[in-house]
Amino acid sequence: RRGRAQRNYPCDNVIVVYFGSALAGLNGTGEVAFKRQLYQCLISSALVVKQAIETRRAQNVFGLIVWQFGEIWPTGGWGSVEYGNPNFPGQVLGGRWKPLQYWYKSSLYADAFASCGAGGQCFLRNDAPAPFQGSLTLQLTDFASSAVQVLEQKNISLPAGAGAAEWFSSAKVGQHDGTKGILEAVVRDQRGGVVSWNVVPFVTPEKMELEENSLTVNPVVLADGTPAANLTCTKVAMFVTLTTLAHGRFEDNAFVLHPPGRVVQFVPVKPGMYKGQEELYREFATSLRVEDVMTYRPGQPVVRMV
């Protein structure tokens, strides 16, 4: 009993910091309250680690080790991957990716990466053992209108890393009000392929002036037979997080969803856990659900699966 208590880290403090005590409902009970607490814990803890990693990559730091990668049993903890024993109900083979693991892949541990901070101070960094040539786009999405505005676009030429960095100042980024919109830093290679896509919040989710977005999800099958989630929204949705009991992961998760939406592919584990595609799709479709920051704000309708 004592050992389990030492490994179940409380999330109360970080939830209050990022979502506020009024929105947290930490004393709530029941299915909806538990889902809200879990979602806010996942996003809050991911934001804590994201802030720490970006701060260190902005400094003269050449290596990072995180604690921890995988949970050692079904628990709330700092692992970026859930417990991976499929013999326990709800667990998926190899461990379900938490939002933080998706952020590692999309930006935090990408070799070429960019971020910005207060006053419009931005930096580019290349940690690959080869020079990097490409481009950076800083784009701002307005919460009220969902309009996307390109604030800065520049070519990148960084020498081989680790630690090759370039700093620059953007007056437009410096004028950005984080309560009104979200900044994204997109690094592409010379062929136009996305190398990293970094969501850069300037305020906590509690202070984002988001609007009701009519977020919905429905399961679909792609041409190659792979399951996917078809997401729709009428306004910007923040930290959209998909979940399913099917064994595998999504191609992307915990992202900014721009209207009218997008299709997110599911990547099943290999070797397969299913007798065929039909069995895989059935488990995927019957357990698919989606959450975002607005899902658990007072007075918001429950997200629909259609």
Coordinates of N, CA and C in Angstrom, one line a residue, residues 14-113:
V14 N -0.8 20.9 -10.3 CA -0.6 21.4 -11.7 C -1.9 21.6 -12.4
I15 N -3.0 20.9 -12.0 CA -4.3 21.1 -12.6 C -4.8 22.5 -12.2
V16 N -4.6 22.9 -10.9 CA -5.0 24.2 -10.5 C -4.2 25.3 -11.2
V17 N -2.9 25.1 -11.4 CA -2.1 26.1 -12.1 C -2.6 26.3 -13.5
Y18 N -2.9 25.2 -14.2 CA -3.2 25.4 -15.7 C -4.6 25.5 -16.0
F19 N -5.5 25.0 -15.1 CA -6.9 25.1 -15.4 C -7.7 25.9 -14.4
G20 N -7.1 26.2 -13.3 CA -7.8 27.0 -12.2 C -8.6 26.1 -11.3
S21 N -8.7 26.5 -10.1 CA -9.5 25.8 -9.1 C -11.0 25.7 -9.4
A22 N -11.5 26.7 -10.1 CA -12.9 26.8 -10.4 C -13.3 25.7 -11.5
L23 N -12.3 25.5 -12.4 CA -12.6 24.6 -13.5 C -12.2 23.2 -13.2
A24 N -11.4 23.0 -12.2 CA -10.8 21.7 -11.9 C -11.8 20.7 -11.4
G25 N -12.6 21.1 -10.4 CA -13.5 20.2 -9.8 C -12.9 18.9 -9.2
L26 N -11.8 19.2 -8.4 CA -11.0 18.1 -7.9 C -11.7 17.2 -6.9
N27 N -12.8 17.7 -6.3 CA -13.6 16.9 -5.4 C -14.8 16.2 -6.0
G28 N -14.9 16.4 -7.3 CA -16.0 15.8 -8.0 C -15.9 14.3 -8.1
T29 N -17.0 13.6 -8.2 CA -17.0 12.1 -8.3 C -17.9 11.7 -9.5
G30 N -17.8 10.5 -9.9 CA -18.6 10.0 -11.1 C -17.8 10.0 -12.3
E31 N -18.3 9.4 -13.4 CA -17.6 9.2 -14.6 C -17.1 10.5 -15.3
V32 N -18.0 11.5 -15.4 CA -17.6 12.8 -16.1 C -16.5 13.5 -15.3
A33 N -16.7 13.5 -14.0 CA -15.7 14.2 -13.1 C -14.3 13.5 -13.2
F34 N -14.3 12.2 -13.3 CA -13.1 11.4 -13.3 C -12.4 11.6 -14.7
K35 N -13.2 11.6 -15.8 CA -12.6 11.9 -17.1 C -12.0 13.3 -17.2
R36 N -12.7 14.3 -16.6 CA -12.2 15.7 -16.6 C -10.9 15.7 -15.8
Q37 N -10.8 15.1 -14.6 CA -9.6 15.1 -13.8 C -8.4 14.4 -14.6
L38 N -8.7 13.3 -15.3 CA -7.7 12.6 -16.0 C -7.2 13.4 -17.2
Y39 N -8.1 14.0 -17.9 CA -7.7 14.8 -19.1 C -6.9 16.0 -18.6
Q40 N -7.4 16.7 -17.6 CA -6.6 17.9 -17.2 C -5.3 17.6 -16.6
C41 N -5.2 16.4 -15.9 CA -3.9 16.0 -15.4 C -2.9 15.7 -16.5
L42 N -3.4 15.0 -17.6 CA -2.5 14.7 -18.7 C -2.0 15.9 -19.4
I43 N -2.9 16.9 -19.7 CA -2.5 18.1 -20.4 C -1.6 18.9 -19.5
S44 N -1.9 19.1 -18.2 CA -1.2 19.9 -17.3 C 0.3 19.3 -17.1
S45 N 0.4 18.0 -16.9 CA 1.7 17.5 -16.7 C 2.5 17.6 -17.9
A46 N 1.9 17.4 -19.1 CA 2.6 17.6 -20.4 C 3.1 19.0 -20.5
L47 N 2.3 20.0 -20.2 CA 2.7 21.4 -20.3 C 3.9 21.7 -19.3
V48 N 3.9 21.1 -18.2 CA 5.0 21.2 -17.2 C 6.3 20.8 -17.9
V49 N 6.3 19.6 -18.4 CA 7.5 19.0 -19.1 C 7.9 19.8 -20.3
K50 N 6.9 20.2 -21.1 CA 7.1 21.0 -22.3 C 7.9 22.3 -22.0
Q51 N 7.4 22.9 -20.9 CA 8.0 24.2 -20.5 C 9.5 23.9 -20.1
A52 N 9.7 22.9 -19.4 CA 11.1 22.6 -18.9 C 12.0 22.2 -20.1
I53 N 11.5 21.5 -21.0 CA 12.4 21.1 -22.2 C 12.7 22.3 -23.1
E54 N 11.7 23.1 -23.4 CA 11.9 24.2 -24.2 C 12.8 25.2 -23.6
T55 N 12.7 25.4 -22.3 CA 13.7 26.3 -21.5 C 15.1 25.8 -21.7
R56 N 15.3 24.5 -21.6 CA 16.6 23.9 -21.7 C 17.2 23.9 -23.1
R57 N 16.3 23.7 -24.1 CA 16.8 23.8 -25.5 C 17.1 25.2 -25.9
A58 N 16.6 26.2 -25.1 CA 16.9 27.6 -25.4 C 18.3 28.0 -24.8
Q59 N 18.8 27.1 -24.0 CA 20.1 27.3 -23.3 C 21.2 26.5 -23.9
N60 N 22.4 26.6 -23.3 CA 23.5 25.9 -23.7 C 23.5 24.5 -23.1
V61 N 22.5 23.7 -23.5 CA 22.3 22.3 -23.0 C 22.3 21.4 -24.2
F62 N 23.1 20.3 -24.0 CA 23.3 19.4 -25.2 C 22.7 18.0 -25.0
G63 N 22.0 17.8 -23.9 CA 21.4 16.5 -23.7 C 20.3 16.5 -22.6
L64 N 19.3 15.8 -22.8 CA 18.2 15.7 -21.8 C 17.8 14.3 -21.6
I65 N 17.5 13.9 -20.3 CA 17.0 12.7 -20.0 C 15.7 12.9 -19.2
V66 N 14.6 12.3 -19.6 CA 13.3 12.5 -18.9 C 13.0 11.4 -17.9
W67 N 12.3 11.7 -16.9 CA 11.8 10.8 -16.0 C 10.3 11.0 -15.9
Q68 N 9.5 10.0 -16.5 CA 10.0 8.7 -16.9 C 9.3 8.4 -18.3
F69 N 9.7 7.3 -18.9 CA 9.1 6.9 -20.2 C 7.8 6.1 -20.0
G70 N 7.9 4.9 -19.4 CA 6.7 4.1 -19.3 C 6.3 3.9 -17.8
E71 N 5.0 3.9 -17.6 CA 4.5 3.6 -16.2 C 4.7 2.1 -15.9
I72 N 4.9 1.8 -14.6 CA 5.2 0.4 -14.2 C 4.0 -0.3 -13.8
W73 N 2.8 0.4 -13.7 CA 1.5 -0.3 -13.5 C 0.5 0.8 -13.9
P74 N -0.8 0.4 -14.0 CA -1.8 1.4 -14.3 C -1.9 2.4 -13.2
T75 N -1.5 3.6 -13.5 CA -1.4 4.7 -12.4 C -1.3 6.0 -13.1
G76 N -1.5 7.1 -12.3 CA -1.2 8.4 -12.7 C 0.2 8.7 -12.3
G77 N 1.1 9.1 -13.3 CA 2.5 9.3 -13.0 C 3.1 10.2 -14.1
W78 N 4.4 10.3 -14.1 CA 5.1 11.2 -15.0 C 5.5 10.5 -16.3
G79 N 5.2 9.2 -16.4 CA 5.5 8.5 -17.7 C 4.8 9.1 -18.8
S80 N 5.4 9.1 -20.0 CA 4.8 9.6 -21.2 C 4.0 8.5 -22.0
V81 N 4.2 7.3 -21.5 CA 3.5 6.1 -22.1 C 2.8 5.4 -20.9
E82 N 1.5 5.0 -21.1 CA 0.8 4.3 -20.1 C 1.4 2.8 -19.9
Y83 N 1.0 2.2 -18.8 CA 1.4 0.8 -18.6 C 0.9 0.0 -19.8
G84 N 1.8 -0.9 -20.2 CA 1.6 -1.6 -21.5 C 1.3 -3.1 -21.5
N85 N 0.8 -3.6 -20.4 CA 0.4 -5.0 -20.3 C -1.1 -5.2 -20.7
P86 N -1.3 -5.8 -21.9 CA -2.7 -5.9 -22.3 C -3.6 -6.9 -21.5
N87 N -3.0 -7.6 -20.6 CA -3.8 -8.5 -19.7 C -4.6 -7.7 -18.7
F88 N -4.3 -6.4 -18.5 CA -5.1 -5.6 -17.6 C -6.1 -4.8 -18.5
P89 N -7.4 -4.8 -18.0 CA -8.4 -4.2 -18.8 C -8.1 -2.7 -19.0
G90 N -8.3 -2.3 -20.3 CA -8.1 -0.9 -20.6 C -6.7 -0.5 -21.1
Q91 N -5.7 -1.4 -20.9 CA -4.3 -1.2 -21.3 C -4.1 -1.7 -22.7
V92 N -3.2 -1.1 -23.4 CA -2.9 -1.5 -24.8 C -1.5 -2.0 -24.9
L93 N -1.2 -2.9 -25.8 CA 0.1 -3.5 -25.9 C 1.1 -2.4 -26.2
G94 N 2.2 -2.4 -25.4 CA 3.2 -1.4 -25.5 C 3.0 -0.1 -24.8
G95 N 1.7 0.1 -24.4 CA 1.4 1.3 -23.6 C 0.8 2.4 -24.5
R96 N -0.4 2.9 -24.1 CA -1.0 4.0 -24.8 C -0.2 5.3 -24.6
W97 N 0.0 6.0 -25.8 CA 0.7 7.2 -25.7 C -0.1 8.3 -25.0
K98 N 0.5 9.0 -24.0 CA -0.1 10.1 -23.4 C 0.2 11.4 -24.3
P99 N -0.5 12.5 -24.0 CA -0.2 13.7 -24.8 C 1.2 14.1 -24.9
L100 N 2.0 13.9 -23.8 CA 3.4 14.3 -23.8 C 4.2 13.5 -24.8
Q101 N 3.9 12.2 -25.0 CA 4.6 11.4 -25.9 C 4.4 11.9 -27.3
Y102 N 3.2 12.3 -27.6 CA 2.9 12.9 -29.0 C 3.7 14.2 -29.1
W103 N 3.8 15.0 -28.1 CA 4.5 16.2 -28.2 C 6.0 16.0 -28.3
Y104 N 6.5 14.9 -27.7 CA 7.9 14.6 -27.9 C 8.2 14.4 -29.4
K105 N 7.2 13.7 -30.1 CA 7.4 13.3 -31.5 C 7.2 14.5 -32.4
S106 N 6.2 15.4 -32.1 CA 5.8 16.5 -33.0 C 6.8 17.7 -32.9
S107 N 7.4 17.9 -31.7 CA 8.2 19.1 -31.5 C 9.3 19.0 -30.5
L108 N 9.0 18.6 -29.3 CA 10.0 18.7 -28.2 C 11.3 18.0 -28.5
Y109 N 11.3 16.8 -29.1 CA 12.5 16.1 -29.4 C 12.8 16.0 -30.9
A110 N 12.2 16.9 -31.7 CA 12.5 17.0 -33.1 C 13.9 17.6 -33.2
D111 N 14.7 17.1 -34.1 CA 16.1 17.7 -34.3 C 16.1 19.2 -34.6
A112 N 15.2 19.6 -35.5 CA 15.1 21.0 -35.8 C 13.8 21.5 -35.2
F113 N 13.9 22.6 -34.5 CA 12.8 23.0 -33.6 C 12.8 24.5 -33.4

